[in-house]
Coordinates of C-alpha atoms in Angstrom, one line a residue:
X1 CA -0.1 -0.1 0.1
X2 CA 2.9 2.2 0.9
X3 CA 4.2 1.9 -2.7
X4 CA 0.7 2.8 -4.1
X5 CA 0.8 6.2 -2.1
X6 CA 4.3 6.8 -3.4
X7 CA 3.6 6.0 -7.0
X8 CA 0.8 8.5 -7.1
X9 CA 2.6 11.4 -5.3
X10 CA 5.4 10.8 -8.4
X11 CA 2.8 10.4 -11.0
X12 CA 3.0 14.0 -13.0
X13 CA -0.1 15.7 -13.6
X14 CA 1.5 17.9 -16.4
X15 CA 2.4 17.1 -20.0
X16 CA 5.0 20.1 -20.1
X17 CA 8.9 19.8 -19.3
X18 CA 8.8 22.8 -17.3
X19 CA 7.6 23.3 -13.8
X20 CA 4.2 24.4 -13.2
X21 CA 2.7 26.2 -9.9
X22 CA -0.9 26.5 -8.8
X23 CA -2.3 28.8 -6.0
X24 CA -5.2 28.5 -3.7
X25 CA -6.4 31.6 -1.9
X26 CA -9.2 32.0 0.7
X27 CA -11.7 34.7 1.8
X28 CA -14.3 35.3 4.7
X29 CA -17.2 36.7 3.2
X30 CA -19.6 39.0 5.6
X31 CA -22.8 40.6 5.4
X32 CA -22.9 44.2 5.9
X33 CA -23.6 44.0 9.7
X34 CA -20.2 42.2 10.5
X35 CA -22.0 38.8 10.7
X36 CA -20.5 35.8 8.7
X37 CA -22.3 34.9 5.5
X38 CA -24.6 31.8 6.2
X39 CA -22.9 29.0 4.6
X40 CA -26.1 26.6 3.2
X41 CA -28.8 27.7 1.3
X42 CA -31.3 29.6 3.3
X43 CA -33.8 32.4 2.8
X44 CA -30.6 34.9 2.7
X45 CA -28.1 35.0 0.1
X46 CA -25.5 32.1 1.1
X47 CA -22.1 31.3 0.8
X48 CA -23.5 28.2 -1.5
X49 CA -25.4 30.9 -3.7
X50 CA -22.1 33.0 -4.1
X51 CA -20.1 29.9 -4.9
X52 CA -22.8 28.9 -7.6
X53 CA -22.6 32.3 -9.1
X54 CA -18.8 32.4 -9.2
X55 CA -18.9 29.1 -10.9
X56 CA -21.4 30.3 -13.6
X57 CA -19.3 33.6 -14.1
X58 CA -16.2 31.6 -14.7
X59 CA -17.7 29.1 -16.8
X60 CA -19.4 32.0 -18.8
X61 CA -16.2 33.4 -19.5
X62 CA -14.3 30.2 -20.3
X63 CA -11.8 30.8 -17.2
X64 CA -9.5 27.6 -16.3
X65 CA -9.6 28.6 -12.6
X66 CA -12.1 26.9 -10.4
X67 CA -14.0 27.5 -6.9
X68 CA -14.7 25.6 -4.0
X69 CA -16.1 26.1 -0.3
X70 CA -14.6 25.5 2.8
X71 CA -16.4 24.0 6.0
X72 CA -17.3 27.4 7.4
X73 CA -18.3 29.1 4.2
X74 CA -14.8 30.3 3.4
X75 CA -14.5 30.8 -0.7
X76 CA -11.4 29.1 -2.1
X77 CA -10.2 30.5 -5.6
X78 CA -8.0 28.0 -7.2
X79 CA -5.9 28.8 -10.2
X80 CA -4.8 26.9 -13.2
X81 CA -1.3 25.7 -13.2
X82 CA 1.2 28.1 -15.1
X83 CA 4.7 28.5 -15.2
X84 CA 4.8 32.2 -14.8
X85 CA 3.4 33.6 -11.5
X86 CA 2.1 36.7 -13.6
X87 CA -0.1 34.6 -15.4
X88 CA -1.5 33.5 -12.5
X89 CA -1.7 36.9 -11.0
X90 CA -3.6 37.9 -14.3
X91 CA -5.9 35.1 -13.5
X92 CA -6.5 36.3 -9.7
X93 CA -7.3 39.9 -11.0
X94 CA -10.1 38.3 -13.2
X95 CA -11.5 36.5 -10.6
X96 CA -11.4 39.6 -8.3
X97 CA -13.5 41.5 -10.7
X98 CA -16.3 38.6 -10.5
X99 CA -15.9 38.3 -6.7
X100 CA -16.0 42.0 -6.1
X101 CA -19.3 42.7 -8.6
X102 CA -21.2 39.7 -6.7
X103 CA -20.3 41.0 -3.4
X104 CA -21.4 44.5 -4.2
X105 CA -24.6 43.1 -5.8
X106 CA -25.6 41.2 -2.3
X107 CA -24.4 43.8 0.0
X108 CA -21.5 41.6 1.2
X109 CA -18.0 42.2 1.9
X110 CA -14.5 40.5 2.4
X111 CA -11.5 40.9 4.6
X112 CA -7.9 40.3 4.4
X113 CA -7.7 38.4 7.5
X114 CA -6.4 34.6 8.2
X115 CA -8.3 34.3 11.5
X116 CA -11.9 35.2 12.0
X117 CA -11.8 38.3 14.0
X118 CA -15.2 38.7 15.2
X119 CA -17.4 35.5 15.7
X120 CA -16.3 32.3 17.7
X121 CA -16.3 28.9 15.9
X122 CA -19.4 27.7 17.8
X123 CA -21.5 30.8 16.2
X124 CA -20.5 29.6 12.6
X125 CA -22.7 27.4 10.6
X126 CA -21.1 24.2 9.0
X127 CA -21.6 23.3 5.6
X128 CA -24.1 20.3 5.0
X129 CA -21.3 17.9 3.5
X130 CA -20.7 14.7 5.1
X131 CA -16.7 14.7 5.0
X132 CA -16.8 17.9 6.8
X133 CA -19.5 16.7 9.3
X134 CA -17.3 13.7 10.1
X135 CA -14.4 15.6 10.6
X136 CA -16.0 18.1 13.0
X137 CA -17.1 15.1 15.1
X138 CA -13.5 13.9 15.2
X139 CA -11.9 17.1 15.9
X140 CA -14.4 17.7 18.7
X141 CA -12.5 14.9 20.7
X142 CA -8.7 15.5 19.6
X143 CA -6.7 18.8 20.1
X144 CA -8.2 21.9 21.1
X145 CA -8.7 23.9 17.9
X146 CA -10.1 21.9 15.2
X147 CA -13.4 23.7 15.1
X148 CA -11.3 27.0 14.7
X149 CA -9.1 25.5 11.9
X150 CA -12.5 24.2 10.0
X151 CA -14.5 27.5 10.4
X152 CA -12.2 30.3 11.5
X153 CA -9.1 30.3 9.1
X154 CA -7.9 31.2 5.8
X155 CA -4.5 30.7 4.1
X156 CA -2.8 31.1 0.8
X157 CA -1.7 27.4 -0.5
X158 CA 1.0 27.0 -3.1
X159 CA 1.2 23.8 -5.3
X160 CA 4.5 23.2 -7.1
X161 CA 5.2 20.5 -9.7
X162 CA 7.3 17.6 -8.6
X163 CA 10.1 16.9 -11.4
X164 CA 11.6 13.8 -9.7
X165 CA 11.6 11.9 -6.4
X166 CA 14.7 13.6 -5.3
X167 CA 13.4 17.0 -6.7
X168 CA 10.4 16.5 -4.2
X169 CA 12.0 15.2 -1.6
X170 CA 14.3 18.2 -1.4
X171 CA 11.5 20.9 -1.8
X172 CA 9.6 19.0 1.2
X173 CA 12.8 18.9 3.6
X174 CA 13.7 22.6 2.5
X175 CA 10.2 24.1 2.9
X176 CA 9.4 22.4 6.2
X177 CA 12.7 23.9 7.8
X178 CA 11.7 27.3 6.4
X179 CA 7.9 27.3 7.6
X180 CA 8.2 28.7 10.9
X181 CA 10.0 31.6 9.5
X182 CA 7.4 32.1 6.5
X183 CA 4.6 31.8 9.3
X184 CA 6.3 34.7 11.1
X185 CA 7.0 36.7 7.9
X186 CA 3.2 36.6 6.5
X187 CA 1.6 36.4 10.2
X188 CA -1.9 38.3 9.7
X189 CA -3.9 37.3 12.6
X190 CA -4.6 40.3 14.8
X191 CA -8.1 39.7 16.5
X192 CA -10.3 37.0 17.7
X193 CA -13.7 37.6 19.4
X194 CA -13.2 41.2 18.6
X195 CA -10.3 41.5 20.9
X196 CA -6.7 42.2 20.0
X197 CA -4.6 39.1 19.9
X198 CA -1.7 40.0 21.8
X199 CA 1.8 38.3 21.1
X200 CA 0.0 35.0 19.7
X201 CA 0.7 33.8 16.2
X202 CA -2.6 32.6 16.3
X203 CA -3.2 30.4 13.0
X204 CA 0.1 28.8 13.8
X205 CA -1.2 27.9 17.2
X206 CA -4.4 26.4 15.5
X207 CA -2.7 24.3 13.4
X208 CA -0.2 23.1 16.0
X209 CA -3.2 22.0 18.3
X210 CA -5.6 20.5 16.1
X211 CA -4.4 16.8 15.7
X212 CA -1.0 15.7 16.1
X213 CA -1.4 12.4 14.0
X214 CA -2.2 14.4 10.7
X215 CA -1.0 18.1 11.4
X216 CA 2.0 20.1 12.3
X217 CA 5.6 19.9 10.7
X218 CA 7.3 17.0 9.1
X219 CA 9.8 17.5 11.7
X220 CA 7.1 16.8 14.3
X221 CA 6.4 13.5 12.4
X222 CA 10.5 12.6 12.8
X223 CA 11.0 13.3 9.2
X224 CA 14.4 15.1 9.8
X225 CA 16.1 14.9 6.3
X226 CA 15.3 14.5 2.7
X227 CA 16.3 10.7 2.9
X228 CA 13.4 8.7 1.8
X229 CA 11.1 11.5 2.8
X230 CA 8.2 10.7 0.4
X231 CA 8.2 7.2 2.0
X232 CA 8.1 8.6 5.5
X233 CA 5.3 11.0 4.4
X234 CA 3.6 7.9 3.2
X235 CA 3.9 6.5 6.7
X236 CA 2.0 9.4 7.9
X237 CA -0.9 8.8 5.6
X238 CA -1.5 5.1 6.3
X239 CA -1.3 5.2 10.1
X240 CA -3.2 8.5 10.6
X241 CA -6.8 7.7 12.0
X242 CA -9.5 8.0 9.0
X243 CA -11.5 11.0 9.2
X244 CA -13.9 9.2 6.5
X245 CA -13.8 6.5 3.9
X246 CA -14.7 6.6 0.0
X247 CA -15.9 3.5 -1.4
X248 CA -15.5 2.3 -5.0
X249 CA -18.7 4.5 -5.8
X250 CA -16.9 7.4 -4.2
X251 CA -19.6 7.6 -1.6
X252 CA -18.1 8.8 1.7
X253 CA -18.8 6.9 4.9
X254 CA -17.6 6.7 8.8
X255 CA -14.7 4.5 9.2
X256 CA -13.2 3.7 12.6
X257 CA -9.5 2.9 12.0
X258 CA -6.3 4.0 10.4
X259 CA -6.3 4.8 6.9
X260 CA -4.3 1.8 5.7
X261 CA -6.9 -0.6 7.1
X262 CA -9.5 1.2 4.8
X263 CA -7.4 1.2 1.7
X264 CA -6.2 -2.3 2.3
X265 CA -9.9 -3.4 2.4
X266 CA -10.5 -1.8 -1.1
X267 CA -7.0 -3.1 -2.3
X268 CA -8.2 -6.4 -1.4
X269 CA -11.3 -6.3 -3.4
X270 CA -9.5 -4.8 -6.5
X271 CA -11.5 -1.4 -5.9
X272 CA -8.7 0.8 -5.1
X273 CA -7.8 3.9 -7.6
X274 CA -6.0 7.0 -7.8
X275 CA -9.1 9.0 -6.8
X276 CA -9.5 7.2 -3.7
X277 CA -5.7 7.3 -2.7
X278 CA -5.8 11.0 -3.5
X279 CA -8.8 11.5 -0.7
X280 CA -6.7 9.4 1.8
X281 CA -3.6 11.9 1.1
X282 CA -6.1 14.8 1.5
X283 CA -6.6 13.7 5.1
X284 CA -3.0 14.7 6.2
X285 CA -2.8 18.6 7.2
X286 CA 0.9 19.0 7.7
X287 CA 2.1 22.2 6.5
X288 CA 4.1 20.6 3.8
X289 CA 2.1 18.1 2.2
X290 CA 2.4 15.9 -1.1
X291 CA -0.5 15.6 -3.8
X292 CA -0.5 13.8 -7.0
X293 CA 2.5 15.4 -8.8
X294 CA 3.2 18.3 -6.7
X295 CA 4.1 19.3 -3.3
X296 CA 1.7 21.7 -1.1
X297 CA 2.8 24.6 1.0
X298 CA 0.2 25.3 3.4
X299 CA 1.7 27.3 6.3
X300 CA 1.4 30.9 5.5
X301 CA -1.5 33.1 6.5
X302 CA -3.7 34.8 4.1
X303 CA -2.0 38.4 3.7
X304 CA -3.8 41.5 3.6
X305 CA -5.6 42.3 0.5
X306 CA -3.2 43.5 -2.1
X307 CA -0.4 41.2 -1.0
X308 CA -1.7 37.8 -1.6
X309 CA 0.9 36.7 -4.0
X310 CA 3.9 37.5 -1.6
X311 CA 3.9 34.2 -0.1
X312 CA 3.4 32.4 -3.3
X313 CA 6.5 34.6 -4.8
X314 CA 8.6 33.7 -1.6
X315 CA 8.1 29.9 -1.9
X316 CA 8.8 29.7 -5.7
X317 CA 11.7 32.1 -5.5
X318 CA 13.3 29.9 -2.7
X319 CA 12.4 26.1 -4.3
X320 CA 12.8 26.3 -8.1
X321 CA 16.1 27.6 -8.6
X322 CA 18.9 24.8 -8.2
X323 CA 21.5 27.2 -6.8
X324 CA 19.4 28.7 -4.1
X325 CA 18.1 25.0 -3.1
X326 CA 21.8 23.9 -2.8
X327 CA 22.6 26.9 -0.4
X328 CA 19.6 26.2 1.7
X329 CA 20.6 22.4 1.7
X330 CA 24.0 23.4 3.1
X331 CA 22.4 25.6 5.8
X332 CA 19.9 23.1 7.3
X333 CA 22.2 20.2 7.1
X334 CA 24.5 22.1 9.6
X335 CA 21.2 22.8 12.0
X336 CA 20.8 20.6 14.8
X337 CA 17.6 19.1 16.0
X338 CA 17.5 21.8 18.8
X339 CA 17.6 24.5 16.3
X340 CA 14.7 23.1 14.4
X341 CA 12.8 23.0 17.5
X342 CA 13.5 26.4 18.6
X343 CA 12.4 27.7 15.3
X344 CA 9.3 25.9 15.5
X345 CA 8.6 27.1 19.1
X346 CA 9.4 30.8 18.3
X347 CA 7.0 30.6 15.5
X348 CA 4.1 30.7 17.9
X349 CA 4.9 34.3 19.0
X350 CA 4.7 37.6 17.1
X351 CA 8.4 38.7 18.3
X352 CA 10.9 38.8 15.7
X353 CA 13.7 39.4 18.2
X354 CA 13.6 35.9 19.6
X355 CA 16.7 34.1 19.3
X356 CA 16.5 31.5 16.7
X357 CA 18.7 28.6 14.9
X358 CA 22.6 29.2 15.5
X359 CA 22.2 32.1 17.9
X360 CA 20.7 34.5 15.0
X361 CA 17.3 36.0 15.7
X362 CA 14.1 35.1 13.6
X363 CA 14.0 38.5 12.0
X364 CA 17.8 37.9 10.9
X365 CA 16.8 34.6 9.2
X366 CA 13.7 35.9 7.8
X367 CA 15.8 38.7 5.9
X368 CA 18.2 36.4 4.9
X369 CA 15.6 33.9 3.3
X370 CA 13.5 36.8 1.8
X371 CA 16.9 37.9 0.0
X372 CA 17.2 34.6 -1.4
X373 CA 13.9 34.2 -2.5
X374 CA 14.3 37.6 -4.6
X375 CA 17.6 36.5 -5.9
X376 CA 15.8 33.2 -7.1
X377 CA 12.8 34.8 -8.6
X378 CA 15.5 37.0 -10.8
X379 CA 17.3 33.9 -11.7
X380 CA 14.2 32.2 -12.5
X381 CA 12.5 34.9 -14.7
X382 CA 16.0 35.0 -16.8
X383 CA 16.1 31.2 -17.3
X384 CA 12.7 30.9 -18.3
X385 CA 12.4 34.1 -20.2
X386 CA 9.3 35.2 -18.3
X387 CA 7.9 38.4 -17.2
X388 CA 9.7 39.2 -13.9
X389 CA 8.2 38.3 -10.7
X390 CA 9.9 40.1 -8.1
X391 CA 7.3 42.8 -7.9
X392 CA 5.0 40.2 -6.6
X393 CA 7.1 40.1 -3.4
X394 CA 8.8 43.4 -2.8
X395 CA 5.9 45.4 -1.9
X396 CA 5.1 43.2 1.1
X397 CA 8.7 43.0 2.2
X398 CA 8.7 46.7 2.4
X399 CA 5.5 46.6 4.3
X400 CA 7.2 44.4 6.7
X401 CA 10.5 46.2 7.1
X402 CA 8.4 49.4 7.6
X403 CA 6.0 48.3 10.0
X404 CA 6.4 44.8 10.9
X405 CA 4.2 41.9 10.7
X406 CA 0.5 42.7 10.0
X407 CA -0.7 40.6 12.9
X408 CA 1.0 42.8 15.2
X409 CA 0.8 46.3 13.6
X410 CA -2.8 46.2 12.8
X411 CA -3.6 45.6 16.3
X412 CA -1.8 49.0 17.5
X413 CA -3.6 50.8 14.5
X414 CA -7.0 49.5 15.6
X415 CA -6.5 50.6 19.2
X416 CA -5.2 54.0 18.1
X417 CA -8.2 54.5 15.7
X418 CA -10.8 54.5 18.5
X419 CA -13.4 53.0 16.0
X420 CA -15.5 49.8 16.3
X421 CA -13.6 46.8 14.8
X422 CA -16.2 46.3 12.1
X423 CA -15.5 49.8 10.7
X424 CA -11.7 49.5 11.0
X425 CA -11.7 46.2 9.2
X426 CA -13.7 47.6 6.5
X427 CA -11.3 50.6 6.1
X428 CA -8.6 48.1 5.2
X429 CA -10.6 46.2 2.5

């Protein structure tokens, strides 16, 4: 069974010889009174209605991107795969035109927050979907923040094609090492339950306390190098408790036991296929995970509106250039387990001066990785003869250098504004 998962991860989804990238961006949507939009169809315009209208518009315009809905009604836009980030950004601007029009027509608005700032999760409706209802029931009994994760978070996720087993394992190891710093660089959780959040990097904390059998860092699962990393990731998949099972008719059911037990039952009956294996892999929520033919990077917060592509450019600049990767491999091979642990622990706090690996501050490491990312983007655009992509990252880095982390400085701005939180949030749309 392990080999089935490995084979699927290494199965290319692309017919091109060059590496493709995909992006997923999530949004909270609100009624004008500041309450989250209802999720399921009702007498009021719902997130389900918005999803349907967005899909209809993209089909009418023959767009290649897609939409889905998260368990708390968050709307997720997923790009088509492209070589150039500028091509993806062009798609995103067209999506924004559609989204903005529908929001205005229905007296709704969105904000650029990564953690729900107003409502607790128990006040937010859950989507009427069996797999999410089973997930909700499971997370009630494990960890402490599963329902926050499902209903009260948004993110930017980056999918990067795997060109070979070694390529995928290197990218996964490097991104797992960098993720604590990326989490701080793009930290954008400022409020919960209408109150300033203080020094907590709250989305990072949420994911650290959801379910330790399927979440967290690869390092937390004893993956400490790139050696046989995909095989070790496959073990995480097989040993995690099933959230749900899917049969050969693709029906979702409750299943008690590890994922390997469910998959083996189907395999023994000659009913196992790639779609079912994919559904098993997607029950793993590590900050870095594999899907068919690609690596998915999940740790970064959703940045403020207008900066959504900064984490995309950051990751692509660091991971897709051989020279940059070799530089990073040399650095991380010199780190001890204690270095890795202190970086992960520091990522829970909005404090850039905390001392990280090798007695350097988290701020110094973030600046170093940011410079490497810009260098990688420049080298990439020259090598591939594509439009420069550094402009997708530089404005955010300037914001970070001038003001710090949005998760922190937005709290100060709000307190100084003396305004109701909902009015303050609307001003920052």
